[in-house]
Tab-separated table of C-alpha atoms in Angstrom:
chain	number	residue	atom	x	y	z
A	1	MET	CA	2.252	21.993	-39.955
A	2	PRO	CA	4.960	19.552	-38.744
A	3	ASP	CA	6.789	17.479	-41.342
A	4	PRO	CA	5.287	13.914	-41.349
A	5	ARG	CA	8.807	12.508	-41.609
A	6	GLN	CA	9.715	14.224	-38.335
A	7	ILE	CA	6.726	12.598	-36.651
A	8	ILE	CA	7.690	9.153	-38.004
A	9	PHE	CA	11.354	9.473	-36.998
A	10	GLY	CA	10.347	10.861	-33.614
A	11	ALA	CA	8.046	7.908	-33.044
A	12	MET	CA	10.803	5.476	-34.074
A	13	ALA	CA	13.232	7.108	-31.649
A	14	LEU	CA	10.637	6.927	-28.886
A	15	LEU	CA	10.053	3.237	-29.582
A	16	ALA	CA	13.789	2.573	-29.530
A	17	ALA	CA	14.099	4.344	-26.184
A	18	CYS	CA	11.231	2.278	-24.783
A	19	ALA	CA	12.705	-0.965	-26.060
A	20	HIS	CA	16.010	-0.355	-24.314
A	21	ALA	CA	14.654	1.092	-21.061
A	22	PRO	CA	15.794	-1.030	-18.079
A	23	MET	CA	12.881	-2.609	-16.228
A	24	ASN	CA	14.844	-3.539	-13.101
A	25	VAL	CA	18.563	-3.140	-12.480
A	26	ARG	CA	21.155	-5.796	-11.773
A	27	LEU	CA	22.382	-6.154	-8.188
A	28	SER	CA	25.955	-4.886	-7.956
A	29	ARG	CA	26.427	-4.955	-4.179
A	30	PRO	CA	25.959	-7.426	-1.325
A	31	LEU	CA	22.592	-7.411	0.439
A	32	THR	CA	22.666	-6.006	3.951
A	33	THR	CA	21.622	-8.082	6.951
A	34	ALA	CA	18.534	-5.888	7.266
A	35	GLU	CA	17.560	-6.657	3.661
A	36	VAL	CA	18.059	-10.400	4.112
A	37	ASN	CA	15.935	-10.300	7.272
A	38	ARG	CA	13.344	-8.011	5.667
A	39	GLU	CA	13.800	-5.429	8.366
A	40	ARG	CA	12.793	-1.798	8.467
A	41	PRO	CA	13.584	0.432	11.443
A	42	LEU	CA	10.512	0.663	13.665
A	43	GLY	CA	9.455	3.860	15.367
A	44	LEU	CA	10.546	4.439	18.951
A	45	LYS	CA	7.034	5.070	20.244
A	46	ARG	CA	5.585	1.582	20.508
A	47	SER	CA	4.920	-1.152	23.060
A	48	ARG	CA	7.520	-3.902	23.029
A	49	ASP	CA	5.037	-6.714	23.684
A	50	LEU	CA	2.507	-5.998	20.885
A	51	ALA	CA	2.760	-6.419	17.110
A	52	ILE	CA	-0.071	-5.469	14.755
A	53	VAL	CA	-0.174	-6.902	11.245
A	54	LEU	CA	-2.391	-5.216	8.669
A	55	SER	CA	-3.410	-6.977	5.468
A	56	PHE	CA	-5.130	-4.970	2.745
A	57	SER	CA	-7.088	-6.879	0.092
A	58	GLY	CA	-7.758	-6.146	-3.530
A	59	GLY	CA	-10.933	-4.490	-4.772
A	60	GLY	CA	-10.020	-1.242	-6.519
A	61	VAL	CA	-10.667	2.056	-4.769
A	62	ARG	CA	-13.291	0.264	-2.646
A	63	ALA	CA	-10.459	-1.656	-0.954
A	64	SER	CA	-8.281	1.453	-0.769
A	65	ALA	CA	-11.003	3.390	1.039
A	66	LEU	CA	-11.627	0.580	3.556
A	67	ALA	CA	-7.892	0.292	4.249
A	68	TYR	CA	-7.552	4.046	4.610
A	69	GLY	CA	-10.446	4.036	7.073
A	70	VAL	CA	-8.606	1.459	9.201
A	71	LEU	CA	-5.471	3.622	9.243
A	72	GLU	CA	-7.580	6.615	10.295
A	73	VAL	CA	-9.049	4.708	13.237
A	74	LEU	CA	-5.670	3.411	14.421
A	75	ALA	CA	-4.227	6.924	14.219
A	76	ASN	CA	-6.888	8.106	16.674
A	77	MET	CA	-6.442	5.319	19.240
A	78	TRP	CA	-3.983	5.990	22.059
A	79	VAL	CA	-1.986	3.508	24.125
A	80	PRO	CA	-0.638	4.741	27.491
A	81	ASP	CA	3.112	4.444	28.029
A	82	ALA	CA	5.784	5.716	30.441
A	83	GLY	CA	6.101	8.982	28.527
A	84	GLY	CA	2.390	9.603	28.144
A	85	SER	CA	0.856	7.768	25.192
A	86	HIS	CA	1.373	6.723	21.601
A	87	ARG	CA	-0.984	5.739	18.802
A	88	LEU	CA	-2.211	2.243	18.144
A	89	LEU	CA	-1.023	2.881	14.573
A	90	ASP	CA	2.553	2.991	15.919
A	91	GLU	CA	2.184	-0.672	16.946
A	92	VAL	CA	1.882	-1.800	13.314
A	93	THR	CA	4.960	-3.809	12.294
A	94	LEU	CA	3.823	-5.121	8.890
A	95	ILE	CA	1.407	-4.024	6.166
A	96	SER	CA	0.931	-6.699	3.525
A	97	ALA	CA	-1.121	-5.567	0.556
A	98	VAL	CA	-2.354	-6.574	-2.874
A	99	SER	CA	-4.002	-4.745	-5.744
A	100	GLY	CA	-6.281	-1.920	-4.540
A	101	GLY	CA	-4.925	-2.268	-1.012
A	102	SER	CA	-1.373	-1.654	-2.214
A	103	PHE	CA	-2.050	2.045	-2.886
A	104	PRO	CA	-2.592	3.169	0.751
A	105	ALA	CA	0.056	0.691	1.978
A	106	ALA	CA	2.718	2.011	-0.387
A	107	TYR	CA	1.781	5.651	0.206
A	108	TYR	CA	1.941	5.219	3.973
A	109	GLY	CA	5.289	3.472	3.575
A	110	LEU	CA	6.677	6.393	1.585
A	111	TYR	CA	5.151	9.370	3.357
A	112	GLY	CA	3.872	8.228	6.761
A	113	ASP	CA	1.291	10.518	8.332
A	114	ARG	CA	1.134	12.678	5.212
A	115	ILE	CA	-1.381	10.080	4.036
A	116	PHE	CA	-4.018	11.753	6.218
A	117	GLN	CA	-3.666	15.022	4.289
A	118	ASP	CA	-2.938	13.890	0.730
A	119	PHE	CA	-4.311	10.451	-0.005
A	120	GLU	CA	-8.011	11.255	-0.060
A	121	PRO	CA	-7.874	14.153	-2.557
A	122	ARG	CA	-5.077	12.690	-4.681
A	123	PHE	CA	-6.302	9.127	-4.985
A	124	LEU	CA	-9.571	8.194	-3.276
A	125	LYS	CA	-11.369	11.222	-4.745
A	126	GLY	CA	-8.817	11.983	-7.439
A	127	HIS	CA	-10.593	10.220	-10.347
A	128	VAL	CA	-7.556	8.127	-11.195
A	129	GLY	CA	-9.634	5.998	-13.560
A	130	ARG	CA	-10.345	9.039	-15.705
A	131	LYS	CA	-6.666	9.954	-15.736
A	132	LEU	CA	-5.793	6.445	-16.887
A	133	THR	CA	-8.414	6.624	-19.640
A	134	TRP	CA	-7.123	9.952	-20.940
A	135	ARG	CA	-3.564	8.611	-21.042
A	136	LEU	CA	-4.735	5.535	-22.957
A	137	LEU	CA	-6.544	7.757	-25.473
A	138	SER	CA	-3.450	9.858	-26.187
A	139	PRO	CA	-2.073	9.126	-29.702
A	140	ILE	CA	1.519	9.379	-28.475
A	141	ASN	CA	0.808	6.588	-26.006
A	142	TRP	CA	-0.667	4.441	-28.788
A	143	ILE	CA	2.734	4.722	-30.460
A	144	ARG	CA	4.589	3.934	-27.245
A	145	MET	CA	2.477	0.822	-26.691
A	146	LEU	CA	3.532	-0.533	-30.090
A	147	SER	CA	6.807	-1.370	-28.360
A	148	PRO	CA	6.924	-4.923	-26.940
A	149	SER	CA	8.526	-3.538	-23.771
A	150	PHE	CA	5.864	-0.924	-22.976
A	151	GLY	CA	2.342	-1.945	-22.064
A	152	ARG	CA	-0.756	-0.698	-20.288
A	153	SER	CA	0.703	-1.434	-16.857
A	154	ASP	CA	3.773	0.673	-17.673
A	155	LEU	CA	1.441	3.522	-18.575
A	156	ALA	CA	-0.525	2.932	-15.368
A	157	ALA	CA	2.715	3.085	-13.349
A	158	GLU	CA	3.404	6.518	-14.833
A	159	VAL	CA	-0.061	7.719	-13.820
A	160	TYR	CA	0.310	6.342	-10.287
A	161	ASP	CA	3.698	8.021	-9.984
A	162	ASP	CA	2.340	11.376	-11.177
A	163	VAL	CA	-0.707	11.206	-8.904
A	164	LEU	CA	0.760	9.658	-5.748
A	165	PHE	CA	4.337	8.469	-5.536
A	166	HIS	CA	6.378	11.233	-7.227
A	167	GLY	CA	9.427	9.154	-8.050
A	168	GLY	CA	9.564	7.425	-4.667
A	169	THR	CA	11.597	4.216	-4.590
A	170	PHE	CA	11.936	1.298	-2.202
A	171	ALA	CA	15.111	2.918	-0.887
A	172	ASP	CA	12.946	5.855	0.228
A	173	VAL	CA	10.520	3.461	1.933
A	174	ASN	CA	13.024	1.253	3.726
A	175	ASP	CA	15.343	4.021	4.935
A	176	ARG	CA	12.697	5.707	7.079
A	177	PRO	CA	11.194	4.237	10.272
A	178	GLY	CA	7.861	2.493	10.069
A	179	PRO	CA	6.209	-0.859	9.484
A	180	LEU	CA	7.535	-3.235	6.867
A	181	ILE	CA	5.607	-2.651	3.634
A	182	ALA	CA	5.018	-5.837	1.634
A	183	ILE	CA	3.546	-5.260	-1.823
A	184	GLN	CA	2.458	-8.541	-3.435
A	185	ALA	CA	1.988	-9.459	-7.086
A	186	THR	CA	1.492	-12.826	-8.817
A	187	ASP	CA	4.104	-14.588	-10.933
A	188	VAL	CA	1.741	-15.630	-13.706
A	189	VAL	CA	4.030	-18.427	-14.968
A	190	GLU	CA	4.459	-20.077	-11.565
A	191	GLY	CA	1.000	-19.038	-10.406
A	192	VAL	CA	2.349	-17.993	-7.006
A	193	ARG	CA	2.827	-14.900	-4.896
A	194	PHE	CA	5.783	-12.654	-5.773
A	195	GLY	CA	6.759	-10.167	-3.095
A	196	PHE	CA	8.601	-6.904	-3.625
A	197	ALA	CA	11.235	-7.690	-0.991
A	198	ALA	CA	15.009	-7.208	-1.198
A	199	ASP	CA	15.813	-10.859	-0.561
A	200	THR	CA	13.347	-12.037	-3.228
A	201	PHE	CA	14.933	-9.633	-5.706
A	202	GLY	CA	18.319	-10.948	-4.576
A	203	LEU	CA	17.379	-14.371	-5.946
A	204	ILE	CA	17.143	-12.824	-9.426
A	205	CYS	CA	20.278	-10.693	-8.794
A	206	SER	CA	18.247	-7.499	-8.989
A	207	ASP	CA	18.395	-4.474	-6.724
A	208	LEU	CA	15.047	-3.517	-5.187
A	209	ARG	CA	16.222	-0.184	-3.742
A	210	PRO	CA	16.097	1.911	-6.947
A	211	LEU	CA	12.838	0.341	-8.153
A	212	PRO	CA	9.983	2.893	-8.282
A	213	VAL	CA	7.209	2.098	-5.835
A	214	ALA	CA	4.704	2.988	-8.553
A	215	ARG	CA	5.957	0.070	-10.637
A	216	ALA	CA	5.405	-2.407	-7.795
A	217	VAL	CA	1.894	-1.065	-7.224
A	218	ALA	CA	1.176	-1.296	-10.971
A	219	ALA	CA	2.211	-4.958	-10.867
A	220	SER	CA	0.133	-5.660	-7.774
A	221	ALA	CA	-2.927	-4.054	-9.407
A	222	ALA	CA	-2.419	-5.429	-12.953
A	223	PHE	CA	-5.778	-7.161	-13.339
A	224	PRO	CA	-5.317	-9.680	-16.170
A	225	ILE	CA	-6.586	-8.677	-19.636
A	226	VAL	CA	-7.341	-5.115	-18.521
A	227	PHE	CA	-3.649	-4.456	-17.813
A	228	SER	CA	-0.533	-6.006	-19.294
A	229	PRO	CA	1.894	-7.927	-17.052
A	230	VAL	CA	4.744	-6.003	-15.448
A	231	VAL	CA	7.965	-7.623	-16.633
A	232	LEU	CA	11.168	-8.107	-14.642
A	233	ARG	CA	14.451	-9.377	-16.007
A	234	ASN	CA	16.026	-12.362	-14.244
A	235	TYR	CA	19.754	-11.713	-13.675
A	236	ALA	CA	20.302	-14.824	-11.521
A	237	GLY	CA	23.973	-15.858	-11.439
A	238	GLU	CA	25.236	-12.372	-12.311
A	239	CYS	CA	25.900	-11.240	-8.731
A	240	ASP	CA	27.462	-12.447	-5.490
A	241	HIS	CA	24.101	-13.152	-3.849
A	242	HIS	CA	23.152	-16.823	-3.636
A	243	GLU	CA	20.161	-18.827	-2.510
A	244	PRO	CA	19.855	-19.210	1.260
A	245	GLU	CA	20.835	-22.672	2.495
A	246	TRP	CA	17.335	-23.540	3.648
A	247	ILE	CA	16.128	-23.778	0.021
A	248	ALA	CA	18.555	-26.596	-0.932
A	249	GLN	CA	18.004	-28.338	2.409
A	250	THR	CA	14.226	-28.216	2.011
A	251	LEU	CA	14.308	-29.412	-1.598
A	252	GLU	CA	16.409	-32.367	-0.468
A	253	ARG	CA	13.742	-33.281	2.096
A	254	GLY	CA	11.099	-33.265	-0.615
A	255	PRO	CA	7.306	-32.785	-0.398
A	256	GLY	CA	7.290	-34.076	3.175
A	257	ALA	CA	8.493	-30.608	4.217
A	258	GLY	CA	4.997	-29.301	3.412
A	259	ARG	CA	4.480	-25.602	2.747
A	260	ARG	CA	8.189	-24.926	3.150
A	261	TYR	CA	8.935	-27.307	0.274
A	262	GLN	CA	6.463	-25.581	-2.035
A	263	THR	CA	7.940	-22.177	-1.178
A	264	ALA	CA	11.485	-23.460	-1.763
A	265	ARG	CA	10.532	-25.054	-5.085
A	266	HIS	CA	9.015	-21.860	-6.432
A	267	LEU	CA	11.923	-19.689	-5.297
A	268	HIS	CA	14.469	-22.125	-6.715
A	269	ALA	CA	12.834	-21.819	-10.148
A	270	TYR	CA	14.437	-18.373	-10.490
A	271	ALA	CA	17.946	-19.866	-10.215
A	272	ASP	CA	17.903	-20.865	-13.897
A	273	PRO	CA	17.753	-17.655	-15.964
A	274	ALA	CA	18.010	-19.651	-19.202
A	275	ALA	CA	14.660	-21.260	-18.402
A	276	ARG	CA	13.169	-18.146	-16.761
A	277	PRO	CA	14.826	-15.083	-18.375
A	278	TRP	CA	11.769	-12.939	-17.685
A	279	ILE	CA	9.265	-12.786	-14.825
A	280	TYR	CA	5.710	-11.734	-15.682
A	281	LEU	CA	3.746	-10.187	-12.840
A	282	VAL	CA	0.000	-9.621	-12.625
A	283	ASP	CA	-2.530	-8.704	-9.942
A	284	GLY	CA	-1.581	-9.993	-6.490
A	285	GLY	CA	-5.188	-11.007	-5.860
A	286	VAL	CA	-4.846	-13.830	-8.384
A	287	SER	CA	-2.674	-15.808	-5.942
A	288	ASP	CA	-3.673	-14.279	-2.576
A	289	ASN	CA	-6.366	-11.635	-2.411
A	290	LEU	CA	-5.852	-10.876	1.296
A	291	GLY	CA	-2.059	-10.689	1.411
A	292	LEU	CA	-1.964	-13.161	4.308
A	293	HIS	CA	0.221	-15.718	2.563
A	294	ARG	CA	3.124	-13.310	2.935
A	295	VAL	CA	3.037	-14.160	6.652
A	296	PHE	CA	2.569	-17.916	6.162
A	297	ASP	CA	5.523	-18.047	3.766
A	298	ALA	CA	7.769	-16.057	6.119
A	299	VAL	CA	7.039	-18.471	8.978
A	300	ALA	CA	7.678	-21.456	6.682
A	301	GLU	CA	10.969	-20.014	5.423
A	302	ARG	CA	12.244	-19.256	8.927
A	303	GLY	CA	11.068	-22.526	10.386
A	304	GLY	CA	8.707	-21.005	12.925
A	305	VAL	CA	7.126	-17.814	14.215
A	306	THR	CA	9.604	-17.517	17.099
A	307	GLU	CA	12.491	-17.168	14.649
A	308	VAL	CA	10.560	-14.657	12.543
A	309	LEU	CA	10.020	-12.471	15.591
A	310	ARG	CA	13.643	-12.823	16.705
A	311	VAL	CA	15.280	-11.810	13.420
A	312	ARG	CA	12.996	-8.797	13.142
A	313	GLY	CA	13.765	-7.456	16.577
A	314	LEU	CA	10.379	-8.455	18.000
A	315	ALA	CA	11.517	-11.128	20.456
A	316	ASP	CA	9.618	-9.442	23.315
A	317	VAL	CA	6.264	-9.620	21.534
A	318	ARG	CA	3.590	-11.491	23.492
A	319	ARG	CA	0.510	-10.221	21.639
A	320	ILE	CA	-0.135	-10.375	17.898
A	321	ALA	CA	-3.148	-8.729	16.288
A	322	PHE	CA	-4.166	-9.260	12.665
A	323	ILE	CA	-6.468	-6.641	11.163
A	324	ILE	CA	-7.616	-7.902	7.770
A	325	VAL	CA	-9.277	-5.564	5.292
A	326	ASN	CA	-11.451	-7.803	3.135
A	327	ALA	CA	-13.230	-5.767	0.465
A	328	GLN	CA	-14.824	-8.761	-1.264
A	329	THR	CA	-18.296	-8.493	-2.761
A	330	THR	CA	-20.744	-11.091	-4.086
A	331	PRO	CA	-21.948	-9.862	-7.497
A	332	ALA	CA	-24.054	-12.981	-8.103
A	333	GLU	CA	-26.540	-11.615	-5.568
A	334	ARG	CA	-27.288	-8.782	-8.013
A	335	TRP	CA	-28.418	-11.063	-10.838
A	336	GLY	CA	-31.947	-11.166	-9.481
A	337	LEU	CA	-32.295	-7.478	-10.322
A	338	ALA	CA	-32.024	-8.200	-14.063
A	339	ASN	CA	-34.625	-9.817	-16.313
A	340	ALA	CA	-32.039	-11.462	-18.587
A	341	ALA	CA	-29.314	-14.056	-18.201
A	342	PRO	CA	-25.953	-12.625	-17.148
A	343	GLY	CA	-23.571	-11.713	-19.961
A	344	LEU	CA	-19.960	-12.770	-20.460
A	345	VAL	CA	-18.456	-9.921	-18.436
A	346	THR	CA	-20.916	-10.484	-15.593
A	347	MET	CA	-20.208	-14.205	-15.641
A	348	LEU	CA	-16.430	-13.594	-15.580
A	349	ASP	CA	-16.859	-11.170	-12.670
A	350	ALA	CA	-19.005	-13.677	-10.778
A	351	VAL	CA	-16.718	-16.669	-11.353
A	352	THR	CA	-13.680	-14.645	-10.323
A	353	SER	CA	-15.472	-13.382	-7.207
A	354	VAL	CA	-16.549	-16.892	-6.191
A	355	GLN	CA	-12.961	-18.132	-6.445
A	356	ILE	CA	-11.542	-15.140	-4.581
A	357	ASN	CA	-14.179	-15.280	-1.842
A	358	ARG	CA	-13.551	-18.979	-1.282
A	359	SER	CA	-9.820	-18.339	-1.162
A	360	ASN	CA	-10.360	-15.518	1.332
A	361	PHE	CA	-12.352	-17.814	3.626
A	362	GLU	CA	-9.655	-20.502	3.448
A	363	SER	CA	-6.894	-17.967	4.166
A	364	ILE	CA	-8.583	-16.602	7.278
A	365	ASP	CA	-9.370	-20.112	8.489
A	366	LEU	CA	-5.721	-21.083	7.962
A	367	LEU	CA	-4.641	-17.994	9.892
A	368	ARG	CA	-6.762	-18.916	12.912
A	369	ARG	CA	-5.409	-22.464	12.963
A	370	SER	CA	-1.849	-21.235	12.451
A	371	LEU	CA	-2.114	-18.781	15.335
A	372	ALA	CA	-2.972	-21.645	17.688
A	373	ASP	CA	0.093	-23.547	16.465
A	374	TRP	CA	2.334	-20.491	16.714
A	375	SER	CA	1.188	-19.783	20.251
A	376	LYS	CA	2.037	-23.350	21.288
A	377	GLU	CA	5.423	-23.113	19.547
A	378	HIS	CA	6.132	-19.864	21.394
A	379	GLU	CA	5.167	-21.436	24.709
A	380	ASP	CA	7.244	-24.580	24.028
A	381	ALA	CA	10.253	-22.312	23.431
A	382	GLY	CA	9.895	-21.114	27.037
A	383	LEU	CA	8.563	-17.684	26.003
A	384	GLY	CA	4.981	-18.142	27.157
A	385	PRO	CA	1.853	-18.331	24.968
A	386	LEU	CA	0.987	-15.654	22.427
A	387	THR	CA	-2.226	-13.722	22.942
A	388	THR	CA	-3.776	-13.333	19.507
A	389	TYR	CA	-6.504	-11.222	17.926
A	390	VAL	CA	-8.091	-11.599	14.484
A	391	VAL	CA	-10.172	-8.662	13.244
A	392	GLU	CA	-11.786	-8.898	9.814
A	393	VAL	CA	-12.972	-5.605	8.311
A	394	GLY	CA	-15.452	-6.247	5.522
A	395	PHE	CA	-19.062	-5.901	4.510
A	396	ASP	CA	-20.059	-9.258	5.978
A	397	GLN	CA	-19.300	-7.832	9.417
A	398	LEU	CA	-21.929	-5.101	9.113
A	399	THR	CA	-24.901	-5.743	11.390
A	400	ASP	CA	-27.404	-3.971	9.133
A	401	GLU	CA	-28.583	-6.259	6.314
A	402	VAL	CA	-29.636	-3.365	4.060
A	403	ALA	CA	-26.182	-1.791	4.389
A	404	ARG	CA	-24.539	-5.131	3.597
A	405	ARG	CA	-26.553	-5.419	0.386
A	406	GLU	CA	-25.779	-1.845	-0.627
A	407	PHE	CA	-22.045	-2.244	-0.213
A	408	THR	CA	-22.168	-5.547	-2.073
A	409	GLY	CA	-23.101	-3.466	-5.116
A	410	VAL	CA	-19.991	-1.245	-4.988
A	411	PRO	CA	-18.013	-2.051	-8.150
A	412	THR	CA	-14.295	-2.726	-8.466
A	413	THR	CA	-13.105	0.464	-10.133
A	414	PHE	CA	-10.730	3.382	-9.668
A	415	ASP	CA	-13.523	5.974	-9.619
A	416	LEU	CA	-16.328	6.114	-7.073
A	417	PRO	CA	-18.551	9.026	-5.995
A	418	ASP	CA	-17.096	11.071	-3.129
A	419	GLN	CA	-20.055	10.219	-0.898
A	420	GLU	CA	-19.443	6.506	-1.427
A	421	ILE	CA	-15.790	6.931	-0.464
A	422	ASP	CA	-16.857	8.570	2.798
A	423	LEU	CA	-19.315	5.762	3.515
A	424	LEU	CA	-16.610	3.134	2.934
A	425	ARG	CA	-14.307	4.885	5.379
A	426	GLY	CA	-17.143	4.853	7.864
A	427	VAL	CA	-17.609	1.104	7.381
A	428	ALA	CA	-14.050	0.545	8.586
A	429	ALA	CA	-14.699	2.444	11.815
A	430	GLU	CA	-18.086	0.790	12.402
A	431	VAL	CA	-16.757	-2.728	11.943
A	432	LEU	CA	-13.692	-2.145	14.122
A	433	PHE	CA	-15.712	-0.778	17.010
A	434	THR	CA	-18.185	-3.676	16.868
A	435	SER	CA	-15.497	-6.374	16.628
A	436	ASP	CA	-15.149	-8.503	19.761
A	437	ASP	CA	-11.429	-9.070	19.157
A	438	PHE	CA	-10.782	-5.374	18.563
A	439	GLN	CA	-12.639	-4.480	21.740
A	440	ARG	CA	-10.576	-7.095	23.575
A	441	LEU	CA	-7.362	-5.598	22.170
A	442	MET	CA	-8.427	-2.118	23.277
A	443	LYS	CA	-9.187	-3.391	26.781
A	444	ASP	CA	-5.965	-5.393	27.100
A	445	MET	CA	-3.826	-2.439	25.958
A	446	HIS	CA	-5.898	0.177	27.866
A	447	VAL	CA	-6.515	2.027	24.621
A	448	MET	CA	-8.212	5.425	24.634
A	449	SER	CA	-10.083	6.568	21.533
A	450	THR	CA	-10.504	10.064	20.122
A	451	MET	CA	-12.854	8.753	17.390
A	452	PRO	CA	-16.552	9.643	17.597
A	453	GLY	CA	-18.367	6.596	18.931
A	454	GLY	CA	-15.110	4.820	19.821
């Protein structure tokens, strides 16, 4: 039988190690131009005049399965080119994701097409919720969580790394060709979106490259109360990186600068590490459940969509397609099935869903209005109008009312039956192939499909 004193001293040593573990490292080098411009080398096989933006919403494994289904469809759609053809998936230039949607986005960013072999068994049907529960029930983890610098989200990050990411960092993501991967969390103090981007980390003098992808995903999926915040240290002023000039210029203009002013004000808050020594991150869906505000903020920061396209090497783009995975449900519709008033948890779920669903509607409406403005801006710059497509992939787009009601009942969880996962993947294909804008995109790009029914 082990000596109790050895157990106590071992636990104390473990707590000390946890307390001194670095959460994010200080930036000790200048940012590259590619990092400042949020660039990632794109694949060679793509059309120069088309850019596809994917946004993956929150919603647990339900959202992950819908997003994965979209990737599957795009991987089986072929665009003719001078050398034969390439996939519609190769046209994707940005994947912006929050919460449940961040898992397939981050995995695709790290491993590319390996997602079509590994992701389903390892995550979608891998019973990650059970793995999390077993880790939480381990006595050694109870001891670890006594440390103020180790919480449930840190434990979740370890599980995600073991199951999916295997030590992968943002350096591994950004050094290989592919779409820009934008994982979004929420700064709970500011109440705004916080993106895992090199230039954002530069504002707090922290280096994004060595940060584990699993930690970013844990932050993006840290549903409040269930998970603890993911904590970053603010090193602002301890490196040679400084705020871009547009922040000071916009703050001087004041609120009249609109969205750009609000973005500048929130980013400038990190410049004072005495006031903000720590940054607390929770679920990205709290501030933007669709991940679309990543695009709005980028356009505001750059002063227009034309400049965004130019700095990212997309100056020839004349068509922009947004494919939005929206895994929202409406739990209030299920109350009629019960013969008692809804309880506290049900009420919290319903209130949260109402707020998120309203926010989702407003975000998509803002996108449609913004696209009209961006097209005019592009034309006024002498580059011609932008042809735009907006494709929403969600349960509201299903034509069968019974199916809509059934999928409304799918809970937000990490574990779903295998059959339900397959049905969710099928929803993505069904909605895409019945979308007018997706059909128009296929026609305009002369796309050929190898999907059944496509």
